[in-house]
mmCIF file of C-alpha atoms and ligand atoms in Angstrom:
data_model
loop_
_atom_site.group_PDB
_atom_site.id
_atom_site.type_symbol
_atom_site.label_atom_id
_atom_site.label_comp_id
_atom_site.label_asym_id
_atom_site.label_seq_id
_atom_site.Cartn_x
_atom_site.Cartn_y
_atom_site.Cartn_z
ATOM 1 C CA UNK A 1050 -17.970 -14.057 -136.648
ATOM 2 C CA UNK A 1051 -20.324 -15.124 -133.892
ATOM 3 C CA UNK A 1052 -22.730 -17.847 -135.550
ATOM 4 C CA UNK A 1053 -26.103 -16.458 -134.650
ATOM 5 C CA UNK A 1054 -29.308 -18.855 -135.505
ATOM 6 C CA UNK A 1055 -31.349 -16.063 -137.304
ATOM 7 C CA UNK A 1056 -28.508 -15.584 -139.512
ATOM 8 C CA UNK A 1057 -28.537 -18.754 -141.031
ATOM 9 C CA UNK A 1058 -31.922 -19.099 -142.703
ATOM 10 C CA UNK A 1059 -31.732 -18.268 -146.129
ATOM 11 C CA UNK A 1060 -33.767 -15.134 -146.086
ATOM 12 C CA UNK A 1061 -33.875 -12.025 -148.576
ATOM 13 C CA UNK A 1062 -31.189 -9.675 -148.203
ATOM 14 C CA UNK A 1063 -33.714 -6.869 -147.539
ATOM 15 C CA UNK A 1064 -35.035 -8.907 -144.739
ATOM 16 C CA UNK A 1065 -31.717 -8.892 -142.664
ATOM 17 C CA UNK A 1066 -30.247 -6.159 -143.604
ATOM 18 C CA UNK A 1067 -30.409 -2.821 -140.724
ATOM 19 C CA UNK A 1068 -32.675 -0.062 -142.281
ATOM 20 C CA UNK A 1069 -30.061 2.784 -143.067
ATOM 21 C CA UNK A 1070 -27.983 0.355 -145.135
ATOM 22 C CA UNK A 1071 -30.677 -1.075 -146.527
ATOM 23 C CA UNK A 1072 -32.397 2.177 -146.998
ATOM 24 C CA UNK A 1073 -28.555 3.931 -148.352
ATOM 25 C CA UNK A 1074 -27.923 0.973 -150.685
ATOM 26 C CA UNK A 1075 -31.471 1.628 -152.293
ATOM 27 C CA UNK A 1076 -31.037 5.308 -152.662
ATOM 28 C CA UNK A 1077 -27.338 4.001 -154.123
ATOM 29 C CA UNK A 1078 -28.952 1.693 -156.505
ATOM 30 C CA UNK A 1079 -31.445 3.791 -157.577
ATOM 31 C CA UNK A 1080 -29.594 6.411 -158.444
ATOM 32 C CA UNK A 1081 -27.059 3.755 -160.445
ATOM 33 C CA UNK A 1082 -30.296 2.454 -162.162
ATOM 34 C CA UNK A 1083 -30.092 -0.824 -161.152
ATOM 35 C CA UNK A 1084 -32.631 -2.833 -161.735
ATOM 36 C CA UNK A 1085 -31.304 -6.639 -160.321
ATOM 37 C CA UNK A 1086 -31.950 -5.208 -156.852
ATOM 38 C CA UNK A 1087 -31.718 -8.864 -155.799
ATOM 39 C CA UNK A 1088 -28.718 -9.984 -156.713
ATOM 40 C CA UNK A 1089 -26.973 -6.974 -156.111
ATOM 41 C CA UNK A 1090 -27.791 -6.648 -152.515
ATOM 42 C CA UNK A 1091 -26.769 -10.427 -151.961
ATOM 43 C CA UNK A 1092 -23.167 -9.636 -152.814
ATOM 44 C CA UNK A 1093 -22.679 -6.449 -150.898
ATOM 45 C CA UNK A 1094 -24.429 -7.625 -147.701
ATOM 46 C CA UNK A 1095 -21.542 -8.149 -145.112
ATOM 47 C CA UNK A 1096 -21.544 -11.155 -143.561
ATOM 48 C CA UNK A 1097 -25.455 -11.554 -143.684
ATOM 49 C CA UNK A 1098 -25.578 -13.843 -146.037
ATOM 50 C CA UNK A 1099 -22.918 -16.941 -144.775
ATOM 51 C CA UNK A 1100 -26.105 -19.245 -144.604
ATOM 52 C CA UNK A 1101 -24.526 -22.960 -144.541
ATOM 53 C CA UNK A 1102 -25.720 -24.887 -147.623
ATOM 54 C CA UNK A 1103 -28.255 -27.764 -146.569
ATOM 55 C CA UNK A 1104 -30.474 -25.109 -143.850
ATOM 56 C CA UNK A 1105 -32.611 -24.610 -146.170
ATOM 57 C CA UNK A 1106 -36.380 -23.782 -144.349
ATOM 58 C CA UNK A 1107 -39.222 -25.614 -146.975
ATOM 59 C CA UNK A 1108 -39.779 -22.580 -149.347
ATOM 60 C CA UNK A 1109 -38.354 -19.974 -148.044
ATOM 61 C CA UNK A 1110 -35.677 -19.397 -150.724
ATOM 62 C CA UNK A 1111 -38.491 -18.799 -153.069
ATOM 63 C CA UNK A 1112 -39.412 -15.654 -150.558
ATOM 64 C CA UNK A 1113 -38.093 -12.051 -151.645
ATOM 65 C CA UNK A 1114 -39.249 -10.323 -148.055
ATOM 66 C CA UNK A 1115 -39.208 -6.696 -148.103
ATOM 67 C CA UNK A 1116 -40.056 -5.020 -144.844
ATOM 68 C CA UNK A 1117 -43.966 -4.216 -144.774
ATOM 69 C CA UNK A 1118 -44.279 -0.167 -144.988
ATOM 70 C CA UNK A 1119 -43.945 1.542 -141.690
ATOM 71 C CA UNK A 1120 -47.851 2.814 -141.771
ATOM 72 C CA UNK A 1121 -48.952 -0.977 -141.786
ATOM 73 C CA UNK A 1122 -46.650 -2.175 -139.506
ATOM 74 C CA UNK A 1123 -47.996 0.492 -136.969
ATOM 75 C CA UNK A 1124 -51.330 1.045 -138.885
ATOM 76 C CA UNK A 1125 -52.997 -2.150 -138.640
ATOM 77 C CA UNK A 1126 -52.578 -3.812 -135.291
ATOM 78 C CA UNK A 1127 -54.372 -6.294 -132.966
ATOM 79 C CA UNK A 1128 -53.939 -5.189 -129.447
ATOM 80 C CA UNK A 1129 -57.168 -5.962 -127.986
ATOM 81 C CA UNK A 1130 -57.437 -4.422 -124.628
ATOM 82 C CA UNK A 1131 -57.999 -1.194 -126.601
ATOM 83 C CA UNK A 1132 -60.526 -2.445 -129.102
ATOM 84 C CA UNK A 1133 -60.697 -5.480 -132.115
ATOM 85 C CA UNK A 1134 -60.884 -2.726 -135.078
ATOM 86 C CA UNK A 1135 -56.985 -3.446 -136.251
ATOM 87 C CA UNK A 1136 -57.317 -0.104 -138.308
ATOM 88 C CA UNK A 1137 -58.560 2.373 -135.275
ATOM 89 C CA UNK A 1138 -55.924 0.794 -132.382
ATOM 90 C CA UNK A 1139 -52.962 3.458 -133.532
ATOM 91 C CA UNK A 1140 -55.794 6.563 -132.436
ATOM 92 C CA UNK A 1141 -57.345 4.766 -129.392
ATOM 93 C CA UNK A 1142 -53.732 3.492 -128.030
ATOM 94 C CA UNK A 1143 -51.961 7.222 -128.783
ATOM 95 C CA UNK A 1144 -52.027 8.816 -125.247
ATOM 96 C CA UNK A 1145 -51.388 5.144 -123.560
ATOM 97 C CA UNK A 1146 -49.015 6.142 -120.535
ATOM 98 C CA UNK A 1147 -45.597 4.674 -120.927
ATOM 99 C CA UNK A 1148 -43.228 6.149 -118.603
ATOM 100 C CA UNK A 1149 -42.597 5.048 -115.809
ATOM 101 C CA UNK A 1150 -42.803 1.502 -116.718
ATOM 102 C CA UNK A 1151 -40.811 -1.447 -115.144
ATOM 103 C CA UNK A 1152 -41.298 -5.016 -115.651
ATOM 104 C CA UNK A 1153 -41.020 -7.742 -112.208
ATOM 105 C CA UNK A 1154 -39.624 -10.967 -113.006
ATOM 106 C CA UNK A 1155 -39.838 -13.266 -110.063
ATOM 107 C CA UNK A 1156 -40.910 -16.855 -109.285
ATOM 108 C CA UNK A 1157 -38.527 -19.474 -109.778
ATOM 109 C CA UNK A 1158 -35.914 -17.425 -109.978
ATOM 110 C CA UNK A 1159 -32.643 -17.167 -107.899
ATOM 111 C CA UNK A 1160 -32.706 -12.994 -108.218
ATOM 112 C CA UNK A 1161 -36.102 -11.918 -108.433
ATOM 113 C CA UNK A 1162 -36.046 -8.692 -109.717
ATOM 114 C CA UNK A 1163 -38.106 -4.982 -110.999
ATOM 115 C CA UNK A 1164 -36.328 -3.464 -113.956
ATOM 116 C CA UNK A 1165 -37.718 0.524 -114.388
ATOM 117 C CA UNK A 1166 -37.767 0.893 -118.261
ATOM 118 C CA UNK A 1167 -34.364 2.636 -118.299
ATOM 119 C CA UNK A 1168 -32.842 -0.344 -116.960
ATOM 120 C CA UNK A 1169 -34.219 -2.337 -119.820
ATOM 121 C CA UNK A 1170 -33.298 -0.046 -122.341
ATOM 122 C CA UNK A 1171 -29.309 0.575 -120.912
ATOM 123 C CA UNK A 1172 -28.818 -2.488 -119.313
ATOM 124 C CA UNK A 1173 -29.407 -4.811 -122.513
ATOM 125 C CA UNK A 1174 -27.364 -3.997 -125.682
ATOM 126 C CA UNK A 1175 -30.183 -3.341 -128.368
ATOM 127 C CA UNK A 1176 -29.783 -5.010 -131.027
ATOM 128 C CA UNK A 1177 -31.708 -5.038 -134.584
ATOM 129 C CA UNK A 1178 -33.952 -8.479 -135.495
ATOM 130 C CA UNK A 1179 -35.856 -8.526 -138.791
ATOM 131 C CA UNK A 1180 -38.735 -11.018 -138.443
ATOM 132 C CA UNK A 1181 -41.288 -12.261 -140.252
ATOM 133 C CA UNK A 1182 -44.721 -12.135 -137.956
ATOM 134 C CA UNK A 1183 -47.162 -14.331 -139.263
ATOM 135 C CA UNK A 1184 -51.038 -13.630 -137.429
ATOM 136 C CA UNK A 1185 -52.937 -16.642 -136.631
ATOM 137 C CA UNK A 1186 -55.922 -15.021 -139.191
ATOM 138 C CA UNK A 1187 -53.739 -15.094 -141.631
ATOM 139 C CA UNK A 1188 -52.037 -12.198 -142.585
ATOM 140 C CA UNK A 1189 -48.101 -11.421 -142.133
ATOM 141 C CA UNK A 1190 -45.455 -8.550 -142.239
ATOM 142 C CA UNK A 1191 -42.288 -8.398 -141.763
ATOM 143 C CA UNK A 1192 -41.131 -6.048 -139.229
ATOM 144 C CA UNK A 1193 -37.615 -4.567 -138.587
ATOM 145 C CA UNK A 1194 -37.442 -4.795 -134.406
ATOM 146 C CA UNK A 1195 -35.013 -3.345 -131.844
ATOM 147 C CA UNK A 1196 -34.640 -5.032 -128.951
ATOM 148 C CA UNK A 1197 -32.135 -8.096 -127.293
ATOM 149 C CA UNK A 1198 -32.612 -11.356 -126.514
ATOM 150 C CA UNK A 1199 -35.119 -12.678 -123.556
ATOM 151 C CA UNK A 1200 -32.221 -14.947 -122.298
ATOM 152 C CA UNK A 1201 -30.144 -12.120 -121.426
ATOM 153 C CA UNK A 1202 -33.053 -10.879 -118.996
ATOM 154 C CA UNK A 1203 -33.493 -14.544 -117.649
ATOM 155 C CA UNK A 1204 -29.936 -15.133 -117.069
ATOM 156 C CA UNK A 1205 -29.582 -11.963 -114.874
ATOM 157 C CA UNK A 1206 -32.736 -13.632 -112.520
ATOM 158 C CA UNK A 1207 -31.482 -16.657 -112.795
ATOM 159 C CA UNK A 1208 -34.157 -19.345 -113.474
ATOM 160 C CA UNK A 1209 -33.803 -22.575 -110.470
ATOM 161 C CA UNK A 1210 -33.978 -25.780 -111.766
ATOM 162 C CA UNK A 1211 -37.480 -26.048 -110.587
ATOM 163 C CA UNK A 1212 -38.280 -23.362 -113.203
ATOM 164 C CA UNK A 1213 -39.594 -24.766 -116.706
ATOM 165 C CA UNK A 1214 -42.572 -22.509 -118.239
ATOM 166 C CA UNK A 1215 -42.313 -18.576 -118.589
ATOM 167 C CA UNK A 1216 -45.883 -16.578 -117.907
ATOM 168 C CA UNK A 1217 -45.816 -13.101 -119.497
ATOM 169 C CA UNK A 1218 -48.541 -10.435 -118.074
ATOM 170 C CA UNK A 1219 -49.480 -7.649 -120.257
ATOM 171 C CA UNK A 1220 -50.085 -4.067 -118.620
ATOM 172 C CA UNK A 1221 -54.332 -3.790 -117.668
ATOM 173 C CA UNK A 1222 -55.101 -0.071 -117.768
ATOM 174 C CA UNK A 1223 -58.610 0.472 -117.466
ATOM 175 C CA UNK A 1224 -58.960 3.924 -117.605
ATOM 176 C CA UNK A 1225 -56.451 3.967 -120.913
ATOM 177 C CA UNK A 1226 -57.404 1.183 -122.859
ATOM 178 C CA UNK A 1227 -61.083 1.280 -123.915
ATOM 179 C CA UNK A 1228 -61.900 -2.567 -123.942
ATOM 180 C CA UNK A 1229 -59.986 -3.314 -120.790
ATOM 181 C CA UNK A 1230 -63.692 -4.462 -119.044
ATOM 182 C CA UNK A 1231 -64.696 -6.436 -122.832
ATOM 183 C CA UNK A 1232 -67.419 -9.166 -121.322
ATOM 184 C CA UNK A 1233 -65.298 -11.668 -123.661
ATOM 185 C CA UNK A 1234 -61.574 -11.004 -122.994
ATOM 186 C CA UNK A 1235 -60.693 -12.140 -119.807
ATOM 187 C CA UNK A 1236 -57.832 -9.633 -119.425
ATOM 188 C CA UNK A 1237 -54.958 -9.054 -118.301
ATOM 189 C CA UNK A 1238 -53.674 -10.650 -121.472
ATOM 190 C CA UNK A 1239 -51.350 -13.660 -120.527
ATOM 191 C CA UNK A 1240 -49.116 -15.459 -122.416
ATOM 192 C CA UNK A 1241 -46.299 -18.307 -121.920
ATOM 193 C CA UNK A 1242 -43.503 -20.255 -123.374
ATOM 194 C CA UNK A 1243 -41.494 -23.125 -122.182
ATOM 195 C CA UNK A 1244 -37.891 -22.451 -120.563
ATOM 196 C CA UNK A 1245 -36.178 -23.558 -123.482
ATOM 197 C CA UNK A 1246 -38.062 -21.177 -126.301
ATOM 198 C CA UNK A 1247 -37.704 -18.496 -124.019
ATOM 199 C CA UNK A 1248 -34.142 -18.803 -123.739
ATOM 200 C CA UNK A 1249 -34.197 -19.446 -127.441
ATOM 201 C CA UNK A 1250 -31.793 -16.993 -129.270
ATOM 202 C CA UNK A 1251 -34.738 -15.948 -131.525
ATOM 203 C CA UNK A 1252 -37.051 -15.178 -128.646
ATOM 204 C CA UNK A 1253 -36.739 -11.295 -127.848
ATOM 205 C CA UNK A 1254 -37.640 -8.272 -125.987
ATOM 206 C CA UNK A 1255 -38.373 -5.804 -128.470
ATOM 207 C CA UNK A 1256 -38.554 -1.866 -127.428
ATOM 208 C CA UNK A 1257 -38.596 0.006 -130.643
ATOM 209 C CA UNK A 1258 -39.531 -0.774 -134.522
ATOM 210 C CA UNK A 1259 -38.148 0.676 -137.509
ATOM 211 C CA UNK A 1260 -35.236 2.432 -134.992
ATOM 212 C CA UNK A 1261 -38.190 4.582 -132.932
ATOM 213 C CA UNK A 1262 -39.281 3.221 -129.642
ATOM 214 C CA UNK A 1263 -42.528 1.010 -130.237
ATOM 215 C CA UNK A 1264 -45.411 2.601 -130.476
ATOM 216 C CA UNK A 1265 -48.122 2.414 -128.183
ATOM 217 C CA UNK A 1266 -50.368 0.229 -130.738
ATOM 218 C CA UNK A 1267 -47.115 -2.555 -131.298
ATOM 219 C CA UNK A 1268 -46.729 -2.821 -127.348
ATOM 220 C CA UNK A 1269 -45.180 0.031 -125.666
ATOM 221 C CA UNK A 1270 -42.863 0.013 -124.199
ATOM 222 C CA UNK A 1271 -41.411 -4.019 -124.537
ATOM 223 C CA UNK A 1272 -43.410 -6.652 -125.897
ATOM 224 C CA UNK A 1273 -42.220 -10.231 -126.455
ATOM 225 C CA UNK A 1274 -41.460 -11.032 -130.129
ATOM 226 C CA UNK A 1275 -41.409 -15.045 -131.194
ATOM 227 C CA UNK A 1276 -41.226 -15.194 -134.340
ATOM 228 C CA UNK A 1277 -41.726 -19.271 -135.089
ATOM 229 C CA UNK A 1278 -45.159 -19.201 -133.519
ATOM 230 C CA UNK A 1279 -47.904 -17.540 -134.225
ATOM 231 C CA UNK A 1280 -48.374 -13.404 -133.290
ATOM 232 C CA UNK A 1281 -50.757 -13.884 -130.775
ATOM 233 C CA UNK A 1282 -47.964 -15.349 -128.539
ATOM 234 C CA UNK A 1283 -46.187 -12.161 -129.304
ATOM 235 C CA UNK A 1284 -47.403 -10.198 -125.820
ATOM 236 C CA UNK A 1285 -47.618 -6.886 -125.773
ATOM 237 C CA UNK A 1286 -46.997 -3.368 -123.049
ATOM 238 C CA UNK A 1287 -45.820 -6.632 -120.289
ATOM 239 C CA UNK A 1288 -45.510 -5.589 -116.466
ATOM 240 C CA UNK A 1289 -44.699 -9.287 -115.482
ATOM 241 C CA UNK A 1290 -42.612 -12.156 -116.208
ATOM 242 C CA UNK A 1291 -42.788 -15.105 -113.973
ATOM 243 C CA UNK A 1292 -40.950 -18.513 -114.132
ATOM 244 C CA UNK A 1293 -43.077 -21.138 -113.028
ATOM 245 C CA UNK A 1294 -43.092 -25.168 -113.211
ATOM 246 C CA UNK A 1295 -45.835 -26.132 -114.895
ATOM 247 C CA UNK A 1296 -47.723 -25.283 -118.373
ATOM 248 C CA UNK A 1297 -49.208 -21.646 -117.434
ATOM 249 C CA UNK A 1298 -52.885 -20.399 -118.687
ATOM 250 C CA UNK A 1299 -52.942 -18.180 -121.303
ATOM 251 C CA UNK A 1300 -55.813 -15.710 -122.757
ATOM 252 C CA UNK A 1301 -56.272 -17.598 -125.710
ATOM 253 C CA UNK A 1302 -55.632 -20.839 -124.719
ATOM 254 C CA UNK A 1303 -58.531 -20.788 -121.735
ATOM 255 C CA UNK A 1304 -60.952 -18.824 -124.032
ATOM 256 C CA UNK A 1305 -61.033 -21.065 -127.017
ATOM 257 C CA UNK A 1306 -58.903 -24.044 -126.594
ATOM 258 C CA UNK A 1307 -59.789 -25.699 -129.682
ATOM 259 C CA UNK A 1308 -58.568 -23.007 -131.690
ATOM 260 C CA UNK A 1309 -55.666 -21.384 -129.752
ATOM 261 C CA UNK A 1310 -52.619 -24.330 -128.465
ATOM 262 C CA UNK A 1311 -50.706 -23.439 -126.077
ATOM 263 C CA UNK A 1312 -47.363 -23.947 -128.606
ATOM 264 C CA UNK A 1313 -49.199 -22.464 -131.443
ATOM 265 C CA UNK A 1314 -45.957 -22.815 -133.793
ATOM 266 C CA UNK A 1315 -47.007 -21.952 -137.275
ATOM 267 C CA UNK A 1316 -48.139 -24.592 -139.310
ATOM 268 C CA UNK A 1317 -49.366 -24.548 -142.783
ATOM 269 C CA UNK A 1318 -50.404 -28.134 -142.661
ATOM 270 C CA UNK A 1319 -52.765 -28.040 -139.437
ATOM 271 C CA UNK A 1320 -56.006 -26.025 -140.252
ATOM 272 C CA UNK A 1321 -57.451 -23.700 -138.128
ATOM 273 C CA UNK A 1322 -61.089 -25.343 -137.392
ATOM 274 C CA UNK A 1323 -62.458 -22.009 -138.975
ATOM 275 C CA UNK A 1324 -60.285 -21.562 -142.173
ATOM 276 C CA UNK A 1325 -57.048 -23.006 -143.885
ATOM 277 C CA UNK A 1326 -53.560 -21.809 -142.409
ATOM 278 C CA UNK A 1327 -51.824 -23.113 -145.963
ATOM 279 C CA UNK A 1328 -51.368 -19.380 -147.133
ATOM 280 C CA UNK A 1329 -51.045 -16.009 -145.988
ATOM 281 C CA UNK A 1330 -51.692 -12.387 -147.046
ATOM 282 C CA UNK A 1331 -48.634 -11.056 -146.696
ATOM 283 C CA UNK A 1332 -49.859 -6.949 -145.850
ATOM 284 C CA UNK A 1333 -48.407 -4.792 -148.915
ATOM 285 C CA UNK A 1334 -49.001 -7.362 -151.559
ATOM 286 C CA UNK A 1335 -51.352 -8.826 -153.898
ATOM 287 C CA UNK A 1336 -52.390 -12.417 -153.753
ATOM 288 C CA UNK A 1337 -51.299 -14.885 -151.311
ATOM 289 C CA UNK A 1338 -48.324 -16.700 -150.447
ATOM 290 C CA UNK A 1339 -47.082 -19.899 -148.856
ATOM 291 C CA UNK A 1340 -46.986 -20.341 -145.357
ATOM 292 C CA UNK A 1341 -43.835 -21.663 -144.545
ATOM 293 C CA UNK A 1342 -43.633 -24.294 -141.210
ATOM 294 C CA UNK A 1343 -42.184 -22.668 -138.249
ATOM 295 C CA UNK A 1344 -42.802 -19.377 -140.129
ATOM 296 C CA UNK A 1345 -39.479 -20.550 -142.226
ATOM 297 C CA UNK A 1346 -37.570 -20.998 -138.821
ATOM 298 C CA UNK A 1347 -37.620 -24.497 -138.455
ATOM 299 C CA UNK A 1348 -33.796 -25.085 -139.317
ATOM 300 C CA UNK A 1349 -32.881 -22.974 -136.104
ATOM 301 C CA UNK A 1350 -35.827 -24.284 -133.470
ATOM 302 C CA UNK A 1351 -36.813 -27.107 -135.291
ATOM 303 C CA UNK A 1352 -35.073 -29.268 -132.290
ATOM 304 C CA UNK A 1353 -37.061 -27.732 -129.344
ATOM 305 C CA UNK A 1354 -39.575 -29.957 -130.725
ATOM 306 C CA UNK A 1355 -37.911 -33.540 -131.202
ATOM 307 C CA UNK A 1356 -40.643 -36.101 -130.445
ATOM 308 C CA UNK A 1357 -43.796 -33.978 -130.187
ATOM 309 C CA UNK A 1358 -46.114 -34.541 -132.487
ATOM 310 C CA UNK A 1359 -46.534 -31.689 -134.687
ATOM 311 C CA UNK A 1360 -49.952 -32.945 -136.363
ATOM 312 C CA UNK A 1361 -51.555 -32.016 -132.872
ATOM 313 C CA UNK A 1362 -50.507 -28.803 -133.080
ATOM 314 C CA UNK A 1363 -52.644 -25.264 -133.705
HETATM 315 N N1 MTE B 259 -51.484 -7.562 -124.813
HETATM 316 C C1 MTE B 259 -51.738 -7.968 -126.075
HETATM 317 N N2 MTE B 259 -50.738 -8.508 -126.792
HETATM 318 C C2 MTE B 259 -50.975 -8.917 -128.070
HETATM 319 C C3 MTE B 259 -52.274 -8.843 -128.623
HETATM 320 C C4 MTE B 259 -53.310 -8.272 -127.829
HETATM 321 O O1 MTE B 259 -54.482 -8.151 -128.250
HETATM 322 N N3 MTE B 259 -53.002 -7.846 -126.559
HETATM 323 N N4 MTE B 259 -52.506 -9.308 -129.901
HETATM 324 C C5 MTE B 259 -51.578 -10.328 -130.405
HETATM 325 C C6 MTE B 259 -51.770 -10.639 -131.809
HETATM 326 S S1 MTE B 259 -53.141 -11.555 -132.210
HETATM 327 C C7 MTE B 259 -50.855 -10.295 -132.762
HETATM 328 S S2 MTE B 259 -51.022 -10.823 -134.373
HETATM 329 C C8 MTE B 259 -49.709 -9.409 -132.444
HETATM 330 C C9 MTE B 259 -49.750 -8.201 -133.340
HETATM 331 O O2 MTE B 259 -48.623 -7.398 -133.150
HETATM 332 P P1 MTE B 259 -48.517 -6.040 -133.965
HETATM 333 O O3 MTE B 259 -49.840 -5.340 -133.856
HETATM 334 O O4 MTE B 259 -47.398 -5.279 -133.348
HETATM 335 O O5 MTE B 259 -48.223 -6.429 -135.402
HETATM 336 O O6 MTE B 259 -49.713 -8.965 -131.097
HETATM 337 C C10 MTE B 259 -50.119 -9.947 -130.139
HETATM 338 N N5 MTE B 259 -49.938 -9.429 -128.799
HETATM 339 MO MO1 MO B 260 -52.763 -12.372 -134.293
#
């Protein structure tokens, strides 16, 4: 079996596992009246669980991730350009035109190229990802994408050798998204990576969440999902994707530099200036829990960052 990175983080069985088996072994186990849910699931998990002994992420054995409920997940949602109320973006973002969509990739880039949204959708095998998503404010979920890989995309355009940043555009709709003119946001929402996280193996394209397309409020229709750095990198509803040679500007980054890096990996040991990034509410629970460096991917990206220093980061 292929070695993927994802697979080799000691996660919860309920975190990689795809919904209908995970949702048919609970109905199975229920009706058994089994109780060691756990366990049980780690032995009947097919292949999902051939972590290599010694990857171990700091803490995130002591994690048992089940997916956040489906009402959060597309319940409570930042997505700006519509409004800051988390709780009211499902209603405001419901009639938020979708079809046709396509997506330009161009710049450095031997095959610069517009894929319509049905080209996304059929010309990339979808594929399920189960992530963790860890907001910079401090809350997390864990969300059960569809979607496939950003290097498949990139190696159909063919990135030159000039080529070492990726700038993401999000879709600017002013007559459909009610804060699209916001006097603080300086929108379209932008976001970037470097060449080598985009063409990361964790780094996708998601188009659907809990196996329905995404909804309008989670970034209709593809949004990028990064799962080692913080959400906001995580751009929604994107029209563009340009390779380009040097760091680009991003909407956080220019707006509040002090607070927003450019790499914004997760961090539990570098403070926000504003409040502590040691815990998290994880949305569906009580309390708080650890947050885990690299968002408990570190074993599988921790080598993108050899030699930076990781106590500058936010
Ligand atoms: N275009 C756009 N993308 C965005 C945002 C946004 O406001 N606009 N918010 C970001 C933030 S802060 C987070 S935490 C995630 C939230 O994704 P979710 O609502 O699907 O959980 O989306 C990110 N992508
Ligand atoms: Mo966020």
């Amino acid at each position: 079996m292929e070695q993927k990175p994802y697979r080799s983080i000691p996660i919860s069985p309920e975190e990689i596992t795809p919904k209908h088996l995970y949702q048919t072994r609970r109905q199975f186990l229920k009706q058994m009246g089994i109780v060691g849910l756990g366990a049980f699931l780690a032995g009947c998990a097919p292949g999902a669980l051939e972590s290599t002994p010694g990857t171990a992420a700091p803490g995130s054995d002591a994690l048992g991730d089940a997916l956040t409920d489906y009402d959060a997940v597309t319940g409570y949602c930042n997505f700006y350009e519509f409004t800051t109320n988390k709780e009211t973006v499902d209603d405001l973002a419901q009639d938020f035109i979708t079809q046709p969509w396509s997506v330009t990739v161009d710049g450095l880039v031997e095959n610069p190229r517009t894929f319509s949204l049905d080209e996304i959708l059929s010309g990339f095998e979808q594929e399920e990802r189960i992530y963790r998503m860890r907001c910079v404010e401090g809350w997390s979920m864990v969300i059960p994408w569809q979607g496939f890989p950003l290097h498949k995309l990139l190696e159909e355009v063919q990135p030159t050798d000039e080529a070492r940043f990726v700038a993401f555009t999000s879709a600017l709709v002013p007559g459909q998204m009610e804060n699209a003119n916001s006097d603080l946001f300086p929108f379209p929402y932008r976001e970037g990576l470097r060449l080598d996280e985009a063409m990361h193996d964790l780094t996708i394209l998601a188009t659907g969440l809990y196996d329905e397309p995404l909804p309008p409020q989670n970034g209709a229709p593809v949004r990028l999902v990064v799962p080692w750095k913080y959400g906001f990198k995580s751009i929604k509803s994107i029209v563009r994707i340009s390779l380009v040679p040097d760091q680009p500007p991003t909407l956080w980054n220019t707006i509040a530099p002090q607070e927003y890096g450019f790499y914004a990996n997760v961090n539990p040991n570098v403070d926000h200036p504003r409040w502590s990034q040691a815990t998290e509410r994880r949305i569906g629970e009580t309390g708080r829990r650890e947050t885990l460096f690299m968002n408990g991917y570190a074993e599988a990206v921790g080598s993108l960052y050899e030699g930076m220093d990781l106590t500058e980061q936010y």
